[in-house]
Amino acid sequence: MSLIEAIVLGLVQGLTEFLPISSSGHLRVVSAFFGWPDPGAAFTAVSQIGTELAVVIYFRKRIWAILSTWTRSLVVRELRSDINARMGWYVILGSVPIVVLGLILEDQIDSVFRDLRLVALNLIIFGVILGIADRYARKQRSLEDLNVPRGLAFGMFQALALIPGVSRSGGTITGGMLLGFNRKDAAEYAFLLALPAVFGSGFYKMLDIGGDEYAGWGATIVGTVIAGVVGFVVIAWLMKFISTHSFMPFVYYRVALGIVILALVSWGALDPQGGAESQPARSDVVAEQEAPEKEEEEAPAAGEEEREAEAPSTEPSTEAGAPEVDPATGWEIDAESGLLRNPESGLLHDPNLGMDVDYDPVSGMATNPMSGERYAPDLAARDH
């Protein structure tokens, strides 16, 4: 991942994390729109640490009150009825659903859940649900009215955010309003409830940074810092905004964005599985389709030994100092990996997949840009 990508995606993460419009969904959409590869679930999770640090700073007094009161209540019985002590237990209880489901659905979160069509549908569907809750729910309860069933219900709504396009804040705030909580208190509890889950998933996904993930450590750190700074400004603005305004502007935006994404995918302008780089180039497809016909046309007629001897060899050149060349495409064959070198992009190209791939010289494994799976290049199939 380049520095420009990290800066842009960090800005997107910071701008969208606290708004009920899905930060993970926007990271997928922006990457696909610019033709960048999917930044990956690890980059998304780790960059959210920056925005959650913004929550810690903004709600530092409330968080300190919760931590100190909850800790003292473990030994002082009289404090157990205090709202801050109870909030500590509610945050712990409400974090259970997303932790359990996150571990169970980890493979799906990293793959099929990131399909842009699913992201678009979730933006629309949960945007409509947010609008219904905002307009018709009673919204009379405050955080003082939290109890165990309501805290667990908040957690179930937060768990929906495992699917890009739902929105962690949007899903939790929607659930809070459906439970009768006012906008401001539902948003505050949603942000506090996210702290254990986001920090947990972020530190857990750190193990994946620098491995098979597209984003390396440098890009991830830059994106995380930018997301934290921008996120603090956004959360301060949002808490003031919802004190006097409804969530309807975000509902309209979600629905409109979802429709645009579905239209672009239907027209072929966006690849639902990733950025434009994951799609085989038109010239690659044409070259693969024409290669067999070209070989048949150049095949020597029976008895024409002299012409056959002069025809280009189907085996790569082995002259000392001369790069091996693929006879079908004329592209250079990388000596280390055995894959072709795309002269237009400069990247390694697997003709069996018909697309450029990432290659790890240490393990000898390539990465399929469509599925994200690592595999050993089938050079025998290429040669035949």
mmCIF file of C-alpha atoms in Angstrom:
data_model
loop_
_atom_site.group_PDB
_atom_site.id
_atom_site.type_symbol
_atom_site.label_atom_id
_atom_site.label_comp_id
_atom_site.label_asym_id
_atom_site.label_seq_id
_atom_site.Cartn_x
_atom_site.Cartn_y
_atom_site.Cartn_z
ATOM 1 C CA MET A 1 0.000 0.000 0.000
ATOM 2 C CA SER A 2 1.346 3.404 -0.984
ATOM 3 C CA LEU A 3 1.535 6.421 1.321
ATOM 4 C CA ILE A 4 -1.206 8.168 -0.681
ATOM 5 C CA GLU A 5 -3.540 5.195 -0.209
ATOM 6 C CA ALA A 6 -2.808 5.124 3.524
ATOM 7 C CA ILE A 7 -3.551 8.848 3.879
ATOM 8 C CA VAL A 8 -6.796 8.673 1.894
ATOM 9 C CA LEU A 9 -8.041 5.550 3.686
ATOM 10 C CA GLY A 10 -7.041 7.020 7.061
ATOM 11 C CA LEU A 11 -9.133 10.096 6.278
ATOM 12 C CA VAL A 12 -12.051 7.907 5.223
ATOM 13 C CA GLN A 13 -11.780 5.838 8.410
ATOM 14 C CA GLY A 14 -11.694 8.922 10.624
ATOM 15 C CA LEU A 15 -14.579 10.631 8.820
ATOM 16 C CA THR A 16 -16.893 7.617 8.779
ATOM 17 C CA GLU A 17 -16.167 5.593 11.936
ATOM 18 C CA PHE A 18 -18.548 7.504 14.196
ATOM 19 C CA LEU A 19 -21.113 8.497 11.596
ATOM 20 C CA PRO A 20 -23.807 5.838 11.068
ATOM 21 C CA ILE A 21 -22.699 5.180 7.491
ATOM 22 C CA SER A 22 -20.203 2.270 7.892
ATOM 23 C CA SER A 23 -16.477 2.989 7.911
ATOM 24 C CA SER A 24 -15.522 -0.529 6.763
ATOM 25 C CA GLY A 25 -17.984 -0.274 3.886
ATOM 26 C CA HIS A 26 -16.514 3.073 2.815
ATOM 27 C CA LEU A 27 -12.970 1.694 2.930
ATOM 28 C CA ARG A 28 -14.061 -1.056 0.521
ATOM 29 C CA VAL A 29 -15.920 1.331 -1.774
ATOM 30 C CA VAL A 30 -13.171 3.972 -1.923
ATOM 31 C CA SER A 31 -10.500 1.336 -2.626
ATOM 32 C CA ALA A 32 -12.562 -0.199 -5.415
ATOM 33 C CA PHE A 33 -13.426 3.219 -6.881
ATOM 34 C CA PHE A 34 -9.753 4.208 -7.197
ATOM 35 C CA GLY A 35 -8.812 0.769 -8.491
ATOM 36 C CA TRP A 36 -6.804 -0.067 -5.383
ATOM 37 C CA PRO A 37 -6.771 -3.582 -3.939
ATOM 38 C CA ASP A 38 -8.980 -4.253 -0.918
ATOM 39 C CA PRO A 39 -6.996 -2.863 2.064
ATOM 40 C CA GLY A 40 -8.054 -5.956 3.986
ATOM 41 C CA ALA A 41 -9.813 -6.660 7.249
ATOM 42 C CA ALA A 42 -6.560 -6.269 9.196
ATOM 43 C CA PHE A 43 -5.960 -2.689 8.020
ATOM 44 C CA THR A 44 -9.589 -1.844 8.801
ATOM 45 C CA ALA A 45 -9.397 -3.319 12.301
ATOM 46 C CA VAL A 46 -6.023 -1.807 13.220
ATOM 47 C CA SER A 47 -6.849 1.661 11.845
ATOM 48 C CA GLN A 48 -9.943 1.667 14.068
ATOM 49 C CA ILE A 49 -7.612 1.716 17.075
ATOM 50 C CA GLY A 50 -6.868 5.332 16.133
ATOM 51 C CA THR A 51 -10.523 6.301 16.151
ATOM 52 C CA GLU A 52 -11.135 4.499 19.429
ATOM 53 C CA LEU A 53 -8.294 6.444 21.018
ATOM 54 C CA ALA A 54 -10.273 9.512 19.981
ATOM 55 C CA VAL A 55 -13.237 8.088 21.941
ATOM 56 C CA VAL A 56 -11.013 7.579 24.990
ATOM 57 C CA ILE A 57 -9.829 11.187 24.830
ATOM 58 C CA TYR A 58 -13.274 12.683 24.194
ATOM 59 C CA PHE A 59 -15.059 10.630 26.898
ATOM 60 C CA ARG A 60 -12.044 10.478 29.227
ATOM 61 C CA LYS A 61 -13.952 11.752 32.279
ATOM 62 C CA ARG A 62 -16.820 9.314 31.798
ATOM 63 C CA ILE A 63 -14.474 6.419 31.092
ATOM 64 C CA TRP A 64 -12.405 7.172 34.190
ATOM 65 C CA ALA A 65 -15.565 7.334 36.290
ATOM 66 C CA ILE A 66 -16.703 3.962 34.931
ATOM 67 C CA LEU A 67 -13.335 2.267 35.419
ATOM 68 C CA SER A 68 -12.702 3.632 38.906
ATOM 69 C CA THR A 69 -16.234 3.073 40.193
ATOM 70 C CA TRP A 70 -16.534 -0.413 38.677
ATOM 71 C CA THR A 71 -13.150 -1.438 40.121
ATOM 72 C CA ARG A 72 -14.008 -0.166 43.610
ATOM 73 C CA SER A 73 -17.455 -1.767 43.434
ATOM 74 C CA LEU A 74 -15.805 -5.185 43.317
ATOM 75 C CA VAL A 75 -14.994 -4.745 47.010
ATOM 76 C CA VAL A 76 -17.390 -1.975 48.102
ATOM 77 C CA ARG A 77 -20.948 -3.300 47.943
ATOM 78 C CA GLU A 78 -22.581 0.127 48.254
ATOM 79 C CA LEU A 79 -21.111 1.217 44.909
ATOM 80 C CA ARG A 80 -22.639 -1.636 42.916
ATOM 81 C CA SER A 81 -25.869 0.251 42.318
ATOM 82 C CA ASP A 82 -24.024 3.294 40.935
ATOM 83 C CA ILE A 83 -24.659 3.839 37.216
ATOM 84 C CA ASN A 84 -20.922 3.961 36.478
ATOM 85 C CA ALA A 85 -20.304 0.626 38.198
ATOM 86 C CA ARG A 86 -23.248 -0.912 36.346
ATOM 87 C CA MET A 87 -22.013 0.605 33.068
ATOM 88 C CA GLY A 88 -18.768 -1.314 33.503
ATOM 89 C CA TRP A 89 -20.692 -4.600 33.650
ATOM 90 C CA TYR A 90 -22.988 -3.608 30.787
ATOM 91 C CA VAL A 91 -20.020 -2.824 28.530
ATOM 92 C CA ILE A 92 -18.438 -6.179 29.371
ATOM 93 C CA LEU A 93 -21.712 -8.050 28.818
ATOM 94 C CA GLY A 94 -22.532 -6.153 25.635
ATOM 95 C CA SER A 95 -19.109 -6.989 24.165
ATOM 96 C CA VAL A 96 -19.656 -10.748 24.358
ATOM 97 C CA PRO A 97 -21.799 -11.147 21.176
ATOM 98 C CA ILE A 98 -19.370 -9.387 18.835
ATOM 99 C CA VAL A 99 -16.356 -11.218 20.282
ATOM 100 C CA VAL A 100 -17.977 -14.649 19.922
ATOM 101 C CA LEU A 101 -19.402 -14.017 16.454
ATOM 102 C CA GLY A 102 -16.203 -12.304 15.327
ATOM 103 C CA LEU A 103 -14.169 -15.424 16.097
ATOM 104 C CA ILE A 104 -16.754 -17.771 14.569
ATOM 105 C CA LEU A 105 -17.170 -15.739 11.369
ATOM 106 C CA GLU A 106 -13.552 -14.595 10.971
ATOM 107 C CA ASP A 107 -13.057 -16.274 7.579
ATOM 108 C CA GLN A 108 -16.307 -14.846 6.193
ATOM 109 C CA ILE A 109 -15.462 -11.365 7.501
ATOM 110 C CA ASP A 110 -12.139 -11.501 5.644
ATOM 111 C CA SER A 111 -13.704 -12.711 2.389
ATOM 112 C CA VAL A 112 -17.361 -13.038 1.353
ATOM 113 C CA PHE A 113 -18.652 -10.307 3.685
ATOM 114 C CA ARG A 114 -16.488 -7.807 1.791
ATOM 115 C CA ASP A 115 -18.389 -8.212 -1.488
ATOM 116 C CA LEU A 116 -19.466 -4.734 -2.651
ATOM 117 C CA ARG A 117 -22.958 -5.961 -3.501
ATOM 118 C CA LEU A 118 -23.462 -7.069 0.096
ATOM 119 C CA VAL A 119 -21.995 -3.774 1.333
ATOM 120 C CA ALA A 120 -24.444 -1.812 -0.834
ATOM 121 C CA LEU A 121 -27.469 -3.839 0.296
ATOM 122 C CA ASN A 122 -26.507 -3.398 3.938
ATOM 123 C CA LEU A 123 -26.107 0.355 3.457
ATOM 124 C CA ILE A 124 -29.638 0.541 2.061
ATOM 125 C CA ILE A 125 -31.428 -1.920 4.352
ATOM 126 C CA PHE A 126 -29.909 -0.777 7.638
ATOM 127 C CA GLY A 127 -30.166 2.838 6.535
ATOM 128 C CA VAL A 128 -33.921 2.394 6.173
ATOM 129 C CA ILE A 129 -34.098 0.680 9.590
ATOM 130 C CA LEU A 130 -32.123 3.576 11.111
ATOM 131 C CA GLY A 131 -34.610 6.021 9.590
ATOM 132 C CA ILE A 132 -37.599 4.102 10.938
ATOM 133 C CA ALA A 133 -36.099 3.955 14.437
ATOM 134 C CA ASP A 134 -35.154 7.623 14.371
ATOM 135 C CA ARG A 135 -38.603 8.742 13.266
ATOM 136 C CA TYR A 136 -40.964 6.406 15.109
ATOM 137 C CA ALA A 137 -39.164 5.102 18.238
ATOM 138 C CA ARG A 138 -40.171 6.791 21.512
ATOM 139 C CA LYS A 139 -36.583 7.679 22.564
ATOM 140 C CA GLN A 140 -37.436 8.562 26.184
ATOM 141 C CA ARG A 141 -34.861 6.495 28.079
ATOM 142 C CA SER A 142 -31.442 7.610 29.304
ATOM 143 C CA LEU A 143 -28.345 5.653 30.342
ATOM 144 C CA GLU A 144 -29.777 5.462 33.865
ATOM 145 C CA ASP A 145 -32.373 3.052 32.441
ATOM 146 C CA LEU A 146 -29.793 0.514 31.251
ATOM 147 C CA ASN A 147 -30.115 -2.992 32.638
ATOM 148 C CA VAL A 148 -28.731 -6.420 31.767
ATOM 149 C CA PRO A 149 -31.256 -7.352 29.014
ATOM 150 C CA ARG A 150 -30.934 -3.929 27.369
ATOM 151 C CA GLY A 151 -27.145 -3.974 27.607
ATOM 152 C CA LEU A 152 -27.064 -7.407 25.946
ATOM 153 C CA ALA A 153 -29.490 -6.209 23.260
ATOM 154 C CA PHE A 154 -27.163 -3.278 22.519
ATOM 155 C CA GLY A 155 -24.368 -5.824 22.110
ATOM 156 C CA MET A 156 -26.377 -7.916 19.646
ATOM 157 C CA PHE A 157 -26.965 -4.872 17.461
ATOM 158 C CA GLN A 158 -23.266 -3.990 17.639
ATOM 159 C CA ALA A 159 -22.389 -7.493 16.414
ATOM 160 C CA LEU A 160 -24.169 -6.728 13.131
ATOM 161 C CA ALA A 161 -21.273 -4.374 12.340
ATOM 162 C CA LEU A 162 -19.092 -7.405 11.598
ATOM 163 C CA ILE A 163 -20.604 -7.156 8.119
ATOM 164 C CA PRO A 164 -19.251 -4.151 6.163
ATOM 165 C CA GLY A 165 -22.034 -1.760 5.262
ATOM 166 C CA VAL A 166 -24.008 -2.133 8.506
ATOM 167 C CA SER A 167 -21.997 0.412 10.563
ATOM 168 C CA ARG A 168 -20.923 -0.237 14.136
ATOM 169 C CA SER A 169 -22.237 3.084 15.421
ATOM 170 C CA GLY A 170 -25.280 2.974 13.135
ATOM 171 C CA GLY A 171 -26.286 -0.547 14.148
ATOM 172 C CA THR A 172 -25.808 0.085 17.865
ATOM 173 C CA ILE A 173 -27.526 3.490 17.806
ATOM 174 C CA THR A 174 -30.420 2.004 15.839
ATOM 175 C CA GLY A 175 -30.789 -0.725 18.433
ATOM 176 C CA GLY A 176 -30.647 1.821 21.237
ATOM 177 C CA MET A 177 -33.412 3.938 19.733
ATOM 178 C CA LEU A 178 -35.543 0.837 19.131
ATOM 179 C CA LEU A 179 -35.055 0.086 22.838
ATOM 180 C CA GLY A 180 -36.380 3.580 23.619
ATOM 181 C CA PHE A 181 -33.117 5.453 24.349
ATOM 182 C CA ASN A 182 -32.666 9.030 23.197
ATOM 183 C CA ARG A 183 -30.220 9.791 20.383
ATOM 184 C CA LYS A 184 -27.429 11.300 22.476
ATOM 185 C CA ASP A 185 -27.355 8.573 25.132
ATOM 186 C CA ALA A 186 -27.696 5.797 22.544
ATOM 187 C CA ALA A 187 -24.703 7.266 20.675
ATOM 188 C CA GLU A 188 -22.627 7.676 23.845
ATOM 189 C CA TYR A 189 -23.208 4.097 24.944
ATOM 190 C CA ALA A 190 -22.546 2.875 21.375
ATOM 191 C CA PHE A 191 -19.123 4.550 21.418
ATOM 192 C CA LEU A 192 -18.267 3.247 24.886
ATOM 193 C CA LEU A 193 -19.464 -0.256 24.024
ATOM 194 C CA ALA A 194 -17.205 -0.317 20.968
ATOM 195 C CA LEU A 195 -14.004 0.189 22.989
ATOM 196 C CA PRO A 196 -13.332 -3.418 24.116
ATOM 197 C CA ALA A 197 -14.348 -4.949 20.785
ATOM 198 C CA VAL A 198 -12.376 -2.525 18.610
ATOM 199 C CA PHE A 199 -9.228 -2.578 20.711
ATOM 200 C CA GLY A 200 -9.466 -6.368 20.945
ATOM 201 C CA SER A 201 -9.931 -6.935 17.209
ATOM 202 C CA GLY A 202 -7.330 -4.307 16.353
ATOM 203 C CA PHE A 203 -4.595 -5.870 18.491
ATOM 204 C CA TYR A 204 -5.635 -9.345 17.318
ATOM 205 C CA LYS A 205 -5.415 -8.349 13.638
ATOM 206 C CA MET A 206 -1.997 -6.774 14.189
ATOM 207 C CA LEU A 207 -0.630 -10.289 13.773
ATOM 208 C CA ASP A 208 -1.727 -10.217 10.121
ATOM 209 C CA ILE A 209 -0.109 -6.892 9.209
ATOM 210 C CA GLY A 210 3.013 -7.358 7.121
ATOM 211 C CA GLY A 211 2.091 -10.914 6.113
ATOM 212 C CA ASP A 212 -0.363 -11.703 3.338
ATOM 213 C CA GLU A 213 -2.186 -8.412 3.849
ATOM 214 C CA TYR A 214 -1.924 -5.699 1.197
ATOM 215 C CA ALA A 215 -1.198 -2.990 3.780
ATOM 216 C CA GLY A 216 2.201 -3.093 5.485
ATOM 217 C CA TRP A 217 3.150 -1.665 8.858
ATOM 218 C CA GLY A 218 4.177 1.767 7.584
ATOM 219 C CA ALA A 219 0.923 2.370 5.728
ATOM 220 C CA THR A 220 -1.137 1.002 8.613
ATOM 221 C CA ILE A 221 0.524 3.308 11.157
ATOM 222 C CA VAL A 222 0.006 6.359 8.928
ATOM 223 C CA GLY A 223 -3.643 5.462 8.344
ATOM 224 C CA THR A 224 -4.234 4.826 12.047
ATOM 225 C CA VAL A 225 -2.759 8.172 13.166
ATOM 226 C CA ILE A 226 -4.742 10.130 10.587
ATOM 227 C CA ALA A 227 -7.927 8.245 11.468
ATOM 228 C CA GLY A 228 -7.474 9.118 15.149
ATOM 229 C CA VAL A 229 -6.977 12.844 14.585
ATOM 230 C CA VAL A 230 -9.870 13.173 12.151
ATOM 231 C CA GLY A 231 -12.058 10.895 14.269
ATOM 232 C CA PHE A 232 -11.742 13.169 17.328
ATOM 233 C CA VAL A 233 -13.013 16.146 15.321
ATOM 234 C CA VAL A 234 -15.899 14.100 13.907
ATOM 235 C CA ILE A 235 -17.050 12.684 17.242
ATOM 236 C CA ALA A 236 -17.075 16.160 18.824
ATOM 237 C CA TRP A 237 -19.175 17.471 15.926
ATOM 238 C CA LEU A 238 -21.565 14.513 15.908
ATOM 239 C CA MET A 239 -22.419 14.680 19.611
ATOM 240 C CA LYS A 240 -23.437 18.317 19.149
ATOM 241 C CA PHE A 241 -25.267 17.652 15.890
ATOM 242 C CA ILE A 242 -27.543 14.891 17.192
ATOM 243 C CA SER A 243 -28.541 17.006 20.189
ATOM 244 C CA THR A 244 -30.677 19.121 17.864
ATOM 245 C CA HIS A 245 -30.913 17.121 14.620
ATOM 246 C CA SER A 246 -32.147 13.722 13.492
ATOM 247 C CA PHE A 247 -30.198 10.981 11.704
ATOM 248 C CA MET A 248 -32.233 11.369 8.509
ATOM 249 C CA PRO A 249 -29.413 13.055 6.480
ATOM 250 C CA PHE A 250 -27.310 9.934 7.078
ATOM 251 C CA VAL A 251 -30.233 7.709 6.074
ATOM 252 C CA TYR A 252 -30.613 9.486 2.735
ATOM 253 C CA TYR A 253 -26.860 9.295 2.156
ATOM 254 C CA ARG A 254 -26.703 5.551 2.910
ATOM 255 C CA VAL A 255 -29.560 4.707 0.576
ATOM 256 C CA ALA A 256 -28.181 6.877 -2.236
ATOM 257 C CA LEU A 257 -24.665 5.453 -1.878
ATOM 258 C CA GLY A 258 -25.974 1.885 -1.839
ATOM 259 C CA ILE A 259 -27.938 2.461 -5.050
ATOM 260 C CA VAL A 260 -24.903 4.029 -6.766
ATOM 261 C CA ILE A 261 -22.676 1.083 -5.781
ATOM 262 C CA LEU A 262 -25.184 -1.474 -7.086
ATOM 263 C CA ALA A 263 -25.511 0.462 -10.337
ATOM 264 C CA LEU A 264 -21.737 0.699 -10.845
ATOM 265 C CA VAL A 265 -21.315 -3.013 -10.124
ATOM 266 C CA SER A 266 -24.140 -3.885 -12.528
ATOM 267 C CA TRP A 267 -22.559 -1.760 -15.267
ATOM 268 C CA GLY A 268 -19.170 -3.387 -14.694
ATOM 269 C CA ALA A 269 -17.575 -0.146 -13.531
ATOM 270 C CA LEU A 270 -16.737 -1.656 -10.122
ATOM 271 C CA ASP A 271 -15.453 -5.144 -9.370
ATOM 272 C CA PRO A 272 -17.585 -6.465 -6.472
ATOM 273 C CA GLN A 273 -14.665 -8.520 -5.167
ATOM 274 C CA GLY A 274 -11.948 -5.868 -5.168
ATOM 275 C CA GLY A 275 -10.197 -3.035 -6.948
ATOM 276 C CA ALA A 276 -9.641 -2.740 -10.673
ATOM 277 C CA GLU A 277 -6.193 -4.286 -10.311
ATOM 278 C CA SER A 278 -7.814 -7.601 -9.414
ATOM 279 C CA GLN A 279 -9.440 -7.802 -12.832
ATOM 280 C CA PRO A 280 -7.497 -9.233 -15.790
ATOM 281 C CA ALA A 281 -6.643 -6.592 -18.326
ATOM 282 C CA ARG A 282 -8.510 -6.689 -21.618
ATOM 283 C CA SER A 283 -5.213 -7.146 -23.503
ATOM 284 C CA ASP A 284 -4.367 -10.142 -21.310
ATOM 285 C CA VAL A 285 -7.672 -11.829 -22.095
ATOM 286 C CA VAL A 286 -7.289 -11.170 -25.828
ATOM 287 C CA ALA A 287 -3.715 -12.465 -25.796
ATOM 288 C CA GLU A 288 -4.803 -15.670 -24.059
ATOM 289 C CA GLN A 289 -7.664 -16.208 -26.500
ATOM 290 C CA GLU A 290 -5.520 -15.563 -29.585
ATOM 291 C CA ALA A 291 -2.455 -17.483 -28.440
ATOM 292 C CA PRO A 292 -3.720 -20.987 -29.448
ATOM 293 C CA GLU A 293 -4.827 -19.730 -32.879
ATOM 294 C CA LYS A 294 -1.492 -18.011 -33.405
ATOM 295 C CA GLU A 295 0.386 -21.182 -32.550
ATOM 296 C CA GLU A 296 -1.738 -23.189 -35.007
ATOM 297 C CA GLU A 297 -1.095 -20.660 -37.773
ATOM 298 C CA GLU A 298 2.670 -20.754 -37.164
ATOM 299 C CA ALA A 299 2.860 -24.551 -36.877
ATOM 300 C CA PRO A 300 5.123 -25.960 -39.670
ATOM 301 C CA ALA A 301 3.566 -28.123 -42.359
ATOM 302 C CA ALA A 302 4.587 -31.771 -42.502
ATOM 303 C CA GLY A 303 7.964 -32.255 -44.226
ATOM 304 C CA GLU A 304 9.053 -28.631 -43.849
ATOM 305 C CA GLU A 305 11.941 -29.423 -41.523
ATOM 306 C CA GLU A 306 13.892 -26.332 -42.540
ATOM 307 C CA ARG A 307 11.043 -23.973 -41.638
ATOM 308 C CA GLU A 308 10.469 -25.880 -38.396
ATOM 309 C CA ALA A 309 14.100 -25.448 -37.470
ATOM 310 C CA GLU A 310 13.872 -21.717 -38.081
ATOM 311 C CA ALA A 311 10.617 -21.320 -36.118
ATOM 312 C CA PRO A 312 10.849 -19.893 -32.582
ATOM 313 C CA SER A 313 11.372 -22.539 -29.930
ATOM 314 C CA THR A 314 8.471 -23.202 -27.565
ATOM 315 C CA GLU A 315 10.960 -23.572 -24.722
ATOM 316 C CA PRO A 316 12.278 -20.479 -22.889
ATOM 317 C CA SER A 317 15.666 -19.258 -24.058
ATOM 318 C CA THR A 318 18.557 -20.540 -21.968
ATOM 319 C CA GLU A 319 21.355 -18.424 -23.451
ATOM 320 C CA ALA A 320 23.707 -17.176 -20.782
ATOM 321 C CA GLY A 321 22.842 -13.599 -19.778
ATOM 322 C CA ALA A 322 19.682 -13.483 -21.934
ATOM 323 C CA PRO A 323 16.300 -13.296 -20.129
ATOM 324 C CA GLU A 324 13.877 -16.119 -20.816
ATOM 325 C CA VAL A 325 10.905 -15.051 -22.920
ATOM 326 C CA ASP A 326 7.441 -16.583 -23.094
ATOM 327 C CA PRO A 327 6.774 -17.439 -26.766
ATOM 328 C CA ALA A 328 3.011 -16.867 -26.531
ATOM 329 C CA THR A 329 3.140 -13.321 -25.153
ATOM 330 C CA GLY A 330 6.732 -12.240 -25.722
ATOM 331 C CA TRP A 331 6.948 -11.281 -22.047
ATOM 332 C CA GLU A 332 10.047 -11.867 -19.954
ATOM 333 C CA ILE A 333 9.941 -14.817 -17.544
ATOM 334 C CA ASP A 334 11.062 -13.942 -14.032
ATOM 335 C CA ALA A 335 13.970 -16.261 -13.225
ATOM 336 C CA GLU A 336 13.181 -16.524 -9.512
ATOM 337 C CA SER A 337 9.440 -17.203 -9.616
ATOM 338 C CA GLY A 338 8.984 -18.605 -13.097
ATOM 339 C CA LEU A 339 6.072 -16.210 -13.630
ATOM 340 C CA LEU A 340 5.764 -13.714 -16.467
ATOM 341 C CA ARG A 341 6.681 -10.062 -16.016
ATOM 342 C CA ASN A 342 3.885 -7.749 -17.249
ATOM 343 C CA PRO A 343 5.697 -4.995 -19.199
ATOM 344 C CA GLU A 344 2.812 -2.546 -18.687
ATOM 345 C CA SER A 345 2.450 -2.824 -14.911
ATOM 346 C CA GLY A 346 5.888 -4.200 -14.056
ATOM 347 C CA LEU A 347 4.173 -6.812 -11.843
ATOM 348 C CA LEU A 348 4.429 -10.582 -12.008
ATOM 349 C CA HIS A 349 1.651 -12.145 -14.076
ATOM 350 C CA ASP A 350 0.180 -15.643 -13.783
ATOM 351 C CA PRO A 351 -1.184 -16.666 -17.220
ATOM 352 C CA ASN A 352 -3.183 -19.487 -15.646
ATOM 353 C CA LEU A 353 -5.219 -16.883 -13.705
ATOM 354 C CA GLY A 354 -4.955 -14.264 -16.433
ATOM 355 C CA MET A 355 -4.011 -11.504 -13.994
ATOM 356 C CA ASP A 356 -1.136 -9.891 -12.116
ATOM 357 C CA VAL A 357 -0.337 -11.413 -8.717
ATOM 358 C CA ASP A 358 1.735 -10.680 -5.632
ATOM 359 C CA TYR A 359 4.666 -13.077 -5.141
ATOM 360 C CA ASP A 360 6.608 -13.832 -1.961
ATOM 361 C CA PRO A 361 10.160 -14.917 -2.908
ATOM 362 C CA VAL A 362 10.802 -16.301 0.582
ATOM 363 C CA SER A 363 7.943 -18.788 0.605
ATOM 364 C CA GLY A 364 7.642 -19.165 -3.159
ATOM 365 C CA MET A 365 3.905 -18.517 -2.863
ATOM 366 C CA ALA A 366 1.753 -16.179 -4.947
ATOM 367 C CA THR A 367 -1.444 -14.425 -3.800
ATOM 368 C CA ASN A 368 -4.644 -14.596 -5.851
ATOM 369 C CA PRO A 369 -5.884 -10.950 -5.978
ATOM 370 C CA MET A 370 -9.498 -12.078 -6.413
ATOM 371 C CA SER A 371 -9.757 -14.423 -3.427
ATOM 372 C CA GLY A 372 -6.742 -13.352 -1.352
ATOM 373 C CA GLU A 373 -5.643 -17.004 -1.115
ATOM 374 C CA ARG A 374 -1.991 -17.987 -1.334
ATOM 375 C CA TYR A 375 -0.969 -20.720 -3.741
ATOM 376 C CA ALA A 376 2.059 -22.279 -5.423
ATOM 377 C CA PRO A 377 2.199 -21.157 -9.090
ATOM 378 C CA ASP A 378 1.468 -24.075 -11.422
ATOM 379 C CA LEU A 379 4.354 -23.569 -13.823
ATOM 380 C CA ALA A 380 3.835 -26.956 -15.412
ATOM 381 C CA ALA A 381 0.335 -25.927 -16.476
ATOM 382 C CA ARG A 382 1.776 -22.744 -17.974
ATOM 383 C CA ASP A 383 4.341 -24.614 -19.985
ATOM 384 C CA HIS A 384 1.715 -26.921 -21.360
#
